[in-house]
PDB file of C-alpha atoms in Angstrom:
ATOM      1  CA  GLN A   1     -20.193-169.535-229.214  1.00 90.00           C
ATOM      2  CA  VAL A   2     -20.675-173.067-230.458  1.00 93.00           C
ATOM      3  CA  GLN A   3     -19.697-173.722-234.029  1.00 97.00           C
ATOM      4  CA  LEU A   4     -19.904-176.883-236.106  1.00 98.00           C
ATOM      5  CA  VAL A   5     -18.247-176.846-239.507  1.00 98.00           C
ATOM      6  CA  GLU A   6     -18.634-179.705-241.968  1.00 98.00           C
ATOM      7  CA  SER A   7     -16.192-180.526-244.720  1.00 97.00           C
ATOM      8  CA  GLY A   8     -15.308-183.378-247.036  1.00 98.00           C
ATOM      9  CA  GLY A   9     -18.326-183.414-249.291  1.00 98.00           C
ATOM     10  CA  GLY A  10     -18.080-183.430-253.037  1.00 98.00           C
ATOM     11  CA  LEU A  11     -18.848-185.309-256.208  1.00 98.00           C
ATOM     12  CA  VAL A  12     -18.112-189.013-256.260  1.00 98.00           C
ATOM     13  CA  GLN A  13     -19.015-191.879-258.550  1.00 98.00           C
ATOM     14  CA  ALA A  14     -21.302-194.643-257.372  1.00 98.00           C
ATOM     15  CA  GLY A  15     -19.312-197.196-255.423  1.00 98.00           C
ATOM     16  CA  GLY A  16     -16.831-194.617-254.249  1.00 98.00           C
ATOM     17  CA  SER A  17     -16.075-193.289-250.789  1.00 98.00           C
ATOM     18  CA  LEU A  18     -16.053-190.016-248.906  1.00 98.00           C
ATOM     19  CA  ARG A  19     -14.924-189.034-245.461  1.00 98.00           C
ATOM     20  CA  LEU A  20     -16.921-186.203-243.954  1.00 98.00           C
ATOM     21  CA  SER A  21     -15.538-184.164-241.086  1.00 98.00           C
ATOM     22  CA  CYS A  22     -17.241-181.979-238.508  1.00 98.00           C
ATOM     23  CA  ALA A  23     -15.008-179.593-236.611  1.00 98.00           C
ATOM     24  CA  ALA A  24     -16.610-178.533-233.341  1.00 97.00           C
ATOM     25  CA  SER A  25     -15.639-175.590-231.183  1.00 96.00           C
ATOM     26  CA  GLY A  26     -16.967-173.315-228.481  1.00 94.00           C
ATOM     27  CA  ARG A  27     -17.515-175.781-225.654  1.00 90.00           C
ATOM     28  CA  THR A  28     -16.741-179.219-224.349  1.00 90.00           C
ATOM     29  CA  PHE A  29     -19.095-181.936-225.501  1.00 93.00           C
ATOM     30  CA  SER A  30     -18.988-184.304-222.554  1.00 92.00           C
ATOM     31  CA  GLY A  31     -22.391-185.917-222.203  1.00 93.00           C
ATOM     32  CA  TYR A  32     -23.414-184.894-225.717  1.00 95.00           C
ATOM     33  CA  THR A  33     -24.475-186.949-228.648  1.00 97.00           C
ATOM     34  CA  MET A  34     -23.039-185.853-231.964  1.00 97.00           C
ATOM     35  CA  GLY A  35     -24.605-187.020-235.155  1.00 97.00           C
ATOM     36  CA  TRP A  36     -25.006-186.759-238.885  1.00 98.00           C
ATOM     37  CA  PHE A  37     -28.232-186.004-240.711  1.00 98.00           C
ATOM     38  CA  ARG A  38     -28.895-185.580-244.391  1.00 98.00           C
ATOM     39  CA  GLN A  39     -31.486-183.801-246.464  1.00 98.00           C
ATOM     40  CA  ALA A  40     -32.195-184.197-250.149  1.00 97.00           C
ATOM     41  CA  PRO A  41     -34.219-181.645-252.148  1.00 92.00           C
ATOM     42  CA  GLY A  42     -37.905-181.979-251.358  1.00 94.00           C
ATOM     43  CA  LYS A  43     -37.240-184.459-248.566  1.00 96.00           C
ATOM     44  CA  GLU A  44     -37.288-184.195-244.803  1.00 95.00           C
ATOM     45  CA  ARG A  45     -34.076-184.200-242.866  1.00 95.00           C
ATOM     46  CA  GLU A  46     -33.217-187.744-241.834  1.00 96.00           C
ATOM     47  CA  PHE A  47     -30.916-189.353-239.333  1.00 97.00           C
ATOM     48  CA  VAL A  48     -27.780-191.078-240.600  1.00 98.00           C
ATOM     49  CA  ALA A  49     -25.505-191.867-237.649  1.00 98.00           C
ATOM     50  CA  ALA A  50     -24.574-190.658-234.190  1.00 97.00           C
ATOM     51  CA  ILE A  51     -21.962-191.172-231.518  1.00 97.00           C
ATOM     52  CA  ARG A  52     -21.856-190.554-227.794  1.00 96.00           C
ATOM     53  CA  TRP A  53     -19.030-188.092-227.409  1.00 95.00           C
ATOM     54  CA  SER A  54     -17.626-189.466-224.170  1.00 94.00           C
ATOM     55  CA  GLY A  55     -18.575-193.129-224.220  1.00 94.00           C
ATOM     56  CA  GLY A  56     -18.241-193.758-227.938  1.00 95.00           C
ATOM     57  CA  ALA A  57     -21.424-195.763-228.463  1.00 96.00           C
ATOM     58  CA  THR A  58     -22.548-195.549-232.080  1.00 97.00           C
ATOM     59  CA  TYR A  59     -25.911-195.588-233.816  1.00 97.00           C
ATOM     60  CA  TYR A  60     -26.757-196.031-237.493  1.00 97.00           C
ATOM     61  CA  VAL A  61     -29.831-195.910-239.629  1.00 95.00           C
ATOM     62  CA  ASP A  62     -30.488-199.179-241.450  1.00 93.00           C
ATOM     63  CA  PHE A  63     -29.679-197.950-244.938  1.00 92.00           C
ATOM     64  CA  VAL A  64     -26.063-197.103-244.053  1.00 91.00           C
ATOM     65  CA  LYS A  65     -25.226-200.047-241.816  1.00 89.00           C
ATOM     66  CA  GLY A  66     -22.194-201.820-243.213  1.00 94.00           C
ATOM     67  CA  ARG A  67     -21.296-198.840-245.406  1.00 97.00           C
ATOM     68  CA  ALA A  68     -20.695-196.052-242.904  1.00 97.00           C
ATOM     69  CA  THR A  69     -18.517-195.623-239.858  1.00 98.00           C
ATOM     70  CA  ILE A  70     -18.903-192.740-237.448  1.00 98.00           C
ATOM     71  CA  SER A  71     -16.013-191.798-235.207  1.00 98.00           C
ATOM     72  CA  ARG A  72     -14.597-188.896-233.288  1.00 97.00           C
ATOM     73  CA  ASP A  73     -11.238-187.541-232.225  1.00 96.00           C
ATOM     74  CA  ILE A  74     -11.820-185.995-228.825  1.00 95.00           C
ATOM     75  CA  ALA A  75      -8.440-184.245-228.776  1.00 94.00           C
ATOM     76  CA  LYS A  76      -9.273-182.519-232.061  1.00 96.00           C
ATOM     77  CA  ASN A  77     -12.951-181.924-231.267  1.00 96.00           C
ATOM     78  CA  THR A  78     -13.720-183.458-234.627  1.00 97.00           C
ATOM     79  CA  MET A  79     -16.288-186.012-235.721  1.00 97.00           C
ATOM     80  CA  TYR A  80     -16.056-188.081-238.887  1.00 98.00           C
ATOM     81  CA  LEU A  81     -18.339-190.059-241.112  1.00 98.00           C
ATOM     82  CA  GLN A  82     -16.607-192.508-243.419  1.00 98.00           C
ATOM     83  CA  MET A  83     -18.991-193.556-246.165  1.00 98.00           C
ATOM     84  CA  ASN A  84     -18.182-196.382-248.555  1.00 98.00           C
ATOM     85  CA  ARG A  85     -19.989-197.923-251.506  1.00 98.00           C
ATOM     86  CA  LEU A  86     -21.896-194.723-252.051  1.00 98.00           C
ATOM     87  CA  GLU A  87     -25.047-194.808-254.117  1.00 96.00           C
ATOM     88  CA  PRO A  88     -26.950-192.071-255.984  1.00 97.00           C
ATOM     89  CA  GLU A  89     -29.597-192.286-253.261  1.00 96.00           C
ATOM     90  CA  ASP A  90     -26.995-190.978-250.818  1.00 97.00           C
ATOM     91  CA  THR A  91     -26.972-187.624-252.606  1.00 98.00           C
ATOM     92  CA  ALA A  92     -27.937-184.946-250.092  1.00 98.00           C
ATOM     93  CA  VAL A  93     -26.662-182.138-247.939  1.00 98.00           C
ATOM     94  CA  TYR A  94     -25.081-183.700-244.886  1.00 98.00           C
ATOM     95  CA  TYR A  95     -25.273-181.852-241.583  1.00 98.00           C
ATOM     96  CA  CYS A  96     -23.485-182.497-238.341  1.00 98.00           C
ATOM     97  CA  ALA A  97     -25.260-181.762-235.092  1.00 98.00           C
ATOM     98  CA  ALA A  98     -24.802-181.954-231.333  1.00 97.00           C
ATOM     99  CA  GLY A  99     -27.389-182.509-228.622  1.00 95.00           C
ATOM    100  CA  LEU A 100     -27.322-183.119-224.904  1.00 90.00           C
ATOM    101  CA  ARG A 101     -30.115-185.580-224.328  1.00 77.00           C
ATOM    102  CA  GLY A 102     -33.216-187.188-225.766  1.00 79.00           C
ATOM    103  CA  ASP A 103     -34.026-189.352-228.748  1.00 90.00           C
ATOM    104  CA  THR A 104     -30.824-189.987-230.670  1.00 94.00           C
ATOM    105  CA  TYR A 105     -32.723-190.359-233.945  1.00 94.00           C
ATOM    106  CA  ASN A 106     -34.825-187.203-233.627  1.00 94.00           C
ATOM    107  CA  PRO A 107     -33.349-184.022-235.113  1.00 94.00           C
ATOM    108  CA  ARG A 108     -35.256-181.999-232.520  1.00 94.00           C
ATOM    109  CA  MET A 109     -32.942-183.447-229.848  1.00 94.00           C
ATOM    110  CA  TYR A 110     -29.969-181.618-231.310  1.00 96.00           C
ATOM    111  CA  ASN A 111     -29.186-178.095-230.163  1.00 93.00           C
ATOM    112  CA  TYR A 112     -26.389-177.156-232.531  1.00 96.00           C
ATOM    113  CA  TRP A 113     -26.101-177.573-236.277  1.00 97.00           C
ATOM    114  CA  GLY A 114     -23.516-176.982-238.934  1.00 98.00           C
ATOM    115  CA  GLN A 115     -24.163-175.400-242.303  1.00 97.00           C
ATOM    116  CA  GLY A 116     -23.956-178.672-244.186  1.00 98.00           C
ATOM    117  CA  THR A 117     -21.755-180.138-246.874  1.00 98.00           C
ATOM    118  CA  GLN A 118     -23.031-181.337-250.231  1.00 98.00           C
ATOM    119  CA  VAL A 119     -22.540-184.961-251.211  1.00 98.00           C
ATOM    120  CA  THR A 120     -23.367-185.830-254.800  1.00 98.00           C
ATOM    121  CA  VAL A 121     -23.100-189.402-256.044  1.00 98.00           C
ATOM    122  CA  SER A 122     -23.228-189.896-259.790  1.00 97.00           C
ATOM    123  CA  SER A 123     -24.543-193.012-261.505  1.00 93.00           C
TER     124      SER A 123
END
């Protein structure tokens, strides 16, 4: 069974930082893309960042470029999203996901999803 478990969310003041983690288990992820999406109340789920598990190529949506860094520790089967200079607009549930192929930015490409971790940024 494949399991993705997010952690690291919480309440932070604007301008602060959080480091989200996604612990993956159940299979090897060679050839997969692993990514982060977020969803605010009443909004559609949107792409944040992704990384090619084996090659390490990274992808970011424009609104987090320069503020976020995605990385992974292959030995630990864990993916991270370091977010700095957080803004209230970043408030959302953040989900990690894994997919084998397709459009990196499309949530429908991802086969496996975690339960999400809440990020709340206060003004």
